[in-house]
Amino acid sequence: SKLLTFGCVDANFCCKKIHWGSDWCHRDDCLGSGCYPGDKSISCSNIGECICRDFIHDTTKAFCTTLESCRLASEDVAAAMFAVELYTSTTASEACIHALVRGVCAYHFPVCISDNEEYSQICSETCEAMETECGITFAYFASVPDRCQQPNVLGADECTAAGAALLPRLLHTSLGAVLVASIFAVGWLR
């Protein structure tokens, strides 16, 4: 009887909060590429510069793919900024960049409840902000363009929306300008 009950419990190997500290790869619960649990002789890759760091606060299955998810998010923000220029003939504004980063981070770091249940749909407000602020949707640059949740549907709270962060404030600094330029360069030089 206990064995049957145990078999029904969801395991959470990957559905966890990401630890953005410099020692993330040494943690005992670290799984996936770049992890070296307990081996402090190896330096961790710097995920502290991940464009989504300040936006992701919930549990996500991307816990096991943090390095790859961060790389893909940076590339997709660069692709989205390029799409804005290509399709609207304007440079992405601060509000647009903020909306793009929120959308892309929600795309690559979907919220999960367990390893078997995640909210892969992006909340309609997040998608609408991208369209309003930038004039583009995921269809212009994402490999899975239809992940936006339809507004006013049942289960409206079962979606992912990346939280607000420091990006608008960061863009007013020289570091912010370097960050945006490097995102664009990294994404398009590969």
mmCIF file of C-alpha atoms in Angstrom:
data_model
loop_
_atom_site.group_PDB
_atom_site.id
_atom_site.type_symbol
_atom_site.label_atom_id
_atom_site.label_comp_id
_atom_site.label_asym_id
_atom_site.label_seq_id
_atom_site.Cartn_x
_atom_site.Cartn_y
_atom_site.Cartn_z
ATOM 1 C CA SER A 1 0.000 0.000 0.000
ATOM 2 C CA LYS A 2 2.795 2.497 0.849
ATOM 3 C CA LEU A 3 4.664 1.533 -2.312
ATOM 4 C CA LEU A 4 1.610 2.296 -4.469
ATOM 5 C CA THR A 5 1.106 5.635 -2.759
ATOM 6 C CA PHE A 6 4.772 6.504 -3.212
ATOM 7 C CA GLY A 7 4.551 5.683 -6.922
ATOM 8 C CA CYS A 8 1.881 8.366 -7.404
ATOM 9 C CA VAL A 9 3.940 11.184 -5.907
ATOM 10 C CA ASP A 10 5.510 13.599 -8.417
ATOM 11 C CA ALA A 11 9.290 13.677 -8.324
ATOM 12 C CA ASN A 12 10.946 17.079 -8.507
ATOM 13 C CA PHE A 13 14.419 16.627 -9.921
ATOM 14 C CA CYS A 14 14.250 19.642 -12.234
ATOM 15 C CA CYS A 15 11.238 21.648 -11.041
ATOM 16 C CA LYS A 16 13.098 23.927 -8.634
ATOM 17 C CA LYS A 17 14.070 27.533 -8.093
ATOM 18 C CA ILE A 18 17.330 28.444 -9.777
ATOM 19 C CA HIS A 19 20.139 29.486 -7.454
ATOM 20 C CA TRP A 20 21.763 32.409 -9.256
ATOM 21 C CA GLY A 21 24.801 32.637 -6.938
ATOM 22 C CA SER A 22 28.377 32.084 -8.065
ATOM 23 C CA ASP A 23 28.470 28.626 -6.447
ATOM 24 C CA TRP A 24 25.310 27.293 -8.170
ATOM 25 C CA CYS A 25 27.170 24.390 -9.830
ATOM 26 C CA HIS A 26 28.517 23.065 -6.509
ATOM 27 C CA ARG A 27 25.129 22.685 -4.834
ATOM 28 C CA ASP A 28 24.053 19.149 -4.014
ATOM 29 C CA ASP A 29 20.786 19.589 -5.922
ATOM 30 C CA CYS A 30 22.457 20.860 -9.120
ATOM 31 C CA LEU A 31 21.545 18.742 -12.144
ATOM 32 C CA GLY A 32 22.409 19.107 -15.813
ATOM 33 C CA SER A 33 25.118 20.713 -17.867
ATOM 34 C CA GLY A 34 27.716 22.662 -15.890
ATOM 35 C CA CYS A 35 26.986 20.980 -12.545
ATOM 36 C CA TYR A 36 29.751 19.702 -10.268
ATOM 37 C CA PRO A 37 28.029 18.968 -6.943
ATOM 38 C CA GLY A 38 30.505 19.121 -4.097
ATOM 39 C CA ASP A 39 33.551 19.659 -6.380
ATOM 40 C CA LYS A 40 34.726 23.172 -5.522
ATOM 41 C CA SER A 41 37.932 22.754 -7.552
ATOM 42 C CA ILE A 42 35.954 23.565 -10.724
ATOM 43 C CA SER A 43 34.682 27.105 -11.278
ATOM 44 C CA CYS A 44 31.002 27.522 -12.069
ATOM 45 C CA SER A 45 29.944 29.163 -15.325
ATOM 46 C CA ASN A 46 28.740 32.681 -14.663
ATOM 47 C CA ILE A 47 24.943 32.499 -14.735
ATOM 48 C CA GLY A 48 24.840 35.758 -12.802
ATOM 49 C CA GLU A 49 24.922 37.565 -16.158
ATOM 50 C CA CYS A 50 21.932 35.647 -17.522
ATOM 51 C CA ILE A 51 19.479 38.138 -19.025
ATOM 52 C CA CYS A 52 16.646 36.367 -17.163
ATOM 53 C CA ARG A 53 18.271 36.333 -13.740
ATOM 54 C CA ASP A 54 16.219 39.167 -12.260
ATOM 55 C CA PHE A 55 13.005 38.000 -13.907
ATOM 56 C CA ILE A 56 12.807 34.358 -12.809
ATOM 57 C CA HIS A 57 11.681 33.825 -9.219
ATOM 58 C CA ASP A 58 9.464 30.733 -9.403
ATOM 59 C CA THR A 59 10.199 27.049 -9.768
ATOM 60 C CA THR A 60 11.061 26.073 -13.340
ATOM 61 C CA LYS A 61 12.157 22.874 -15.077
ATOM 62 C CA ALA A 62 14.846 25.011 -16.708
ATOM 63 C CA PHE A 63 16.655 24.423 -13.388
ATOM 64 C CA CYS A 64 18.272 21.430 -15.163
ATOM 65 C CA THR A 65 19.084 23.433 -18.315
ATOM 66 C CA THR A 66 20.005 26.815 -16.862
ATOM 67 C CA LEU A 67 23.103 27.392 -19.008
ATOM 68 C CA GLU A 68 21.344 26.479 -22.258
ATOM 69 C CA SER A 69 18.171 28.380 -21.335
ATOM 70 C CA CYS A 70 20.207 31.521 -20.557
ATOM 71 C CA ARG A 71 22.097 31.238 -23.858
ATOM 72 C CA LEU A 72 18.903 30.735 -25.852
ATOM 73 C CA ALA A 73 17.163 33.611 -24.063
ATOM 74 C CA SER A 74 20.007 35.999 -24.956
ATOM 75 C CA GLU A 75 19.914 34.860 -28.577
ATOM 76 C CA ASP A 76 16.134 35.230 -28.743
ATOM 77 C CA VAL A 77 16.179 38.749 -27.266
ATOM 78 C CA ALA A 78 18.740 39.700 -29.918
ATOM 79 C CA ALA A 79 16.573 38.090 -32.618
ATOM 80 C CA ALA A 80 13.500 39.883 -31.283
ATOM 81 C CA MET A 81 15.281 43.259 -31.270
ATOM 82 C CA PHE A 82 16.355 42.613 -34.852
ATOM 83 C CA ALA A 83 12.755 41.668 -35.754
ATOM 84 C CA VAL A 84 11.511 44.927 -34.229
ATOM 85 C CA GLU A 85 13.887 46.903 -36.442
ATOM 86 C CA LEU A 86 13.128 44.788 -39.512
ATOM 87 C CA TYR A 87 9.334 44.778 -39.266
ATOM 88 C CA THR A 88 8.634 48.168 -37.681
ATOM 89 C CA SER A 89 11.586 50.189 -39.052
ATOM 90 C CA THR A 90 12.262 51.506 -35.541
ATOM 91 C CA THR A 91 14.822 50.793 -32.853
ATOM 92 C CA ALA A 92 13.480 48.973 -29.803
ATOM 93 C CA SER A 93 12.606 51.431 -27.028
ATOM 94 C CA GLU A 94 13.376 50.774 -23.357
ATOM 95 C CA ALA A 95 9.758 49.736 -22.794
ATOM 96 C CA CYS A 96 9.952 47.402 -25.782
ATOM 97 C CA ILE A 97 13.207 45.810 -24.606
ATOM 98 C CA HIS A 98 11.677 45.310 -21.161
ATOM 99 C CA ALA A 99 8.615 43.620 -22.718
ATOM 100 C CA LEU A 100 10.822 41.453 -24.965
ATOM 101 C CA VAL A 101 13.004 40.289 -22.084
ATOM 102 C CA ARG A 102 9.950 39.473 -19.942
ATOM 103 C CA GLY A 103 8.371 37.524 -22.797
ATOM 104 C CA VAL A 104 11.519 35.658 -23.768
ATOM 105 C CA CYS A 105 12.290 34.768 -20.139
ATOM 106 C CA ALA A 106 8.765 33.427 -19.671
ATOM 107 C CA TYR A 107 9.266 31.430 -22.881
ATOM 108 C CA HIS A 108 12.547 29.813 -21.782
ATOM 109 C CA PHE A 109 11.843 29.492 -18.034
ATOM 110 C CA PRO A 110 8.219 28.280 -17.741
ATOM 111 C CA VAL A 111 6.835 27.941 -14.223
ATOM 112 C CA CYS A 112 6.349 24.368 -13.011
ATOM 113 C CA ILE A 113 4.468 22.676 -10.198
ATOM 114 C CA SER A 114 6.363 19.394 -10.556
ATOM 115 C CA ASP A 115 8.551 17.665 -13.120
ATOM 116 C CA ASN A 116 5.316 16.464 -14.728
ATOM 117 C CA GLU A 117 3.381 19.747 -14.682
ATOM 118 C CA GLU A 118 4.501 23.078 -16.070
ATOM 119 C CA TYR A 119 2.774 26.193 -17.338
ATOM 120 C CA SER A 120 4.238 26.364 -20.827
ATOM 121 C CA GLN A 121 1.670 28.926 -21.976
ATOM 122 C CA ILE A 122 2.862 32.520 -21.593
ATOM 123 C CA CYS A 123 0.340 34.782 -19.868
ATOM 124 C CA SER A 124 -1.661 36.883 -22.304
ATOM 125 C CA GLU A 125 -0.633 40.138 -20.574
ATOM 126 C CA THR A 126 3.039 39.361 -21.239
ATOM 127 C CA CYS A 127 2.376 38.647 -24.911
ATOM 128 C CA GLU A 128 0.137 41.699 -25.272
ATOM 129 C CA ALA A 129 2.864 43.910 -23.783
ATOM 130 C CA MET A 130 5.319 42.703 -26.456
ATOM 131 C CA GLU A 131 2.844 43.457 -29.213
ATOM 132 C CA THR A 132 1.853 46.839 -27.753
ATOM 133 C CA GLU A 133 5.386 48.050 -26.938
ATOM 134 C CA CYS A 134 7.242 46.475 -29.879
ATOM 135 C CA GLY A 135 4.767 45.776 -32.657
ATOM 136 C CA ILE A 136 5.819 42.128 -32.901
ATOM 137 C CA THR A 137 4.771 38.759 -31.486
ATOM 138 C CA PHE A 138 6.608 35.485 -30.883
ATOM 139 C CA ALA A 139 5.686 34.456 -34.447
ATOM 140 C CA TYR A 140 8.355 36.895 -35.717
ATOM 141 C CA PHE A 141 11.289 35.189 -33.989
ATOM 142 C CA ALA A 142 10.439 32.154 -31.817
ATOM 143 C CA SER A 143 10.678 28.513 -32.857
ATOM 144 C CA VAL A 144 7.335 27.786 -31.105
ATOM 145 C CA PRO A 145 5.326 30.917 -31.925
ATOM 146 C CA ASP A 146 1.963 29.939 -30.440
ATOM 147 C CA ARG A 147 2.733 29.731 -26.727
ATOM 148 C CA CYS A 148 0.682 32.797 -25.767
ATOM 149 C CA GLN A 149 -2.380 32.054 -23.695
ATOM 150 C CA GLN A 150 -5.612 33.409 -25.077
ATOM 151 C CA PRO A 151 -7.052 36.187 -22.901
ATOM 152 C CA ASN A 152 -10.068 35.472 -20.695
ATOM 153 C CA VAL A 153 -9.857 31.682 -20.773
ATOM 154 C CA LEU A 154 -10.392 29.205 -17.964
ATOM 155 C CA GLY A 155 -7.195 28.577 -16.035
ATOM 156 C CA ALA A 156 -5.924 32.084 -16.724
ATOM 157 C CA ASP A 157 -3.621 31.751 -13.734
ATOM 158 C CA GLU A 158 -1.996 28.635 -15.218
ATOM 159 C CA CYS A 159 0.532 30.480 -17.314
ATOM 160 C CA THR A 160 4.024 31.934 -16.999
ATOM 161 C CA ALA A 161 4.774 35.645 -16.655
ATOM 162 C CA ALA A 162 8.348 36.634 -15.877
ATOM 163 C CA GLY A 163 8.558 39.219 -13.082
ATOM 164 C CA ALA A 164 9.653 42.803 -13.516
ATOM 165 C CA ALA A 165 13.255 43.628 -12.747
ATOM 166 C CA LEU A 166 16.060 46.123 -13.128
ATOM 167 C CA LEU A 167 16.248 46.330 -16.912
ATOM 168 C CA PRO A 168 14.735 49.807 -17.445
ATOM 169 C CA ARG A 169 16.921 51.234 -14.682
ATOM 170 C CA LEU A 170 19.922 49.310 -16.029
ATOM 171 C CA LEU A 171 19.530 50.770 -19.519
ATOM 172 C CA HIS A 172 20.298 54.255 -18.170
ATOM 173 C CA THR A 173 23.810 53.129 -17.203
ATOM 174 C CA SER A 174 26.859 52.509 -19.395
ATOM 175 C CA LEU A 175 26.746 48.886 -18.187
ATOM 176 C CA GLY A 176 23.196 48.656 -19.517
ATOM 177 C CA ALA A 177 24.260 49.931 -22.922
ATOM 178 C CA VAL A 178 27.083 47.379 -23.011
ATOM 179 C CA LEU A 179 24.637 44.624 -21.968
ATOM 180 C CA VAL A 180 22.183 45.410 -24.763
ATOM 181 C CA ALA A 181 24.997 45.703 -27.319
ATOM 182 C CA SER A 182 26.520 42.396 -26.194
ATOM 183 C CA ILE A 183 23.143 40.625 -26.331
ATOM 184 C CA PHE A 184 22.733 41.811 -29.882
ATOM 185 C CA ALA A 185 26.303 40.867 -30.879
ATOM 186 C CA VAL A 186 26.249 37.430 -29.232
ATOM 187 C CA GLY A 187 22.973 36.512 -30.842
ATOM 188 C CA TRP A 188 23.962 37.503 -34.378
ATOM 189 C CA LEU A 189 27.656 36.636 -34.555
ATOM 190 C CA ARG A 190 27.067 32.913 -34.096
#
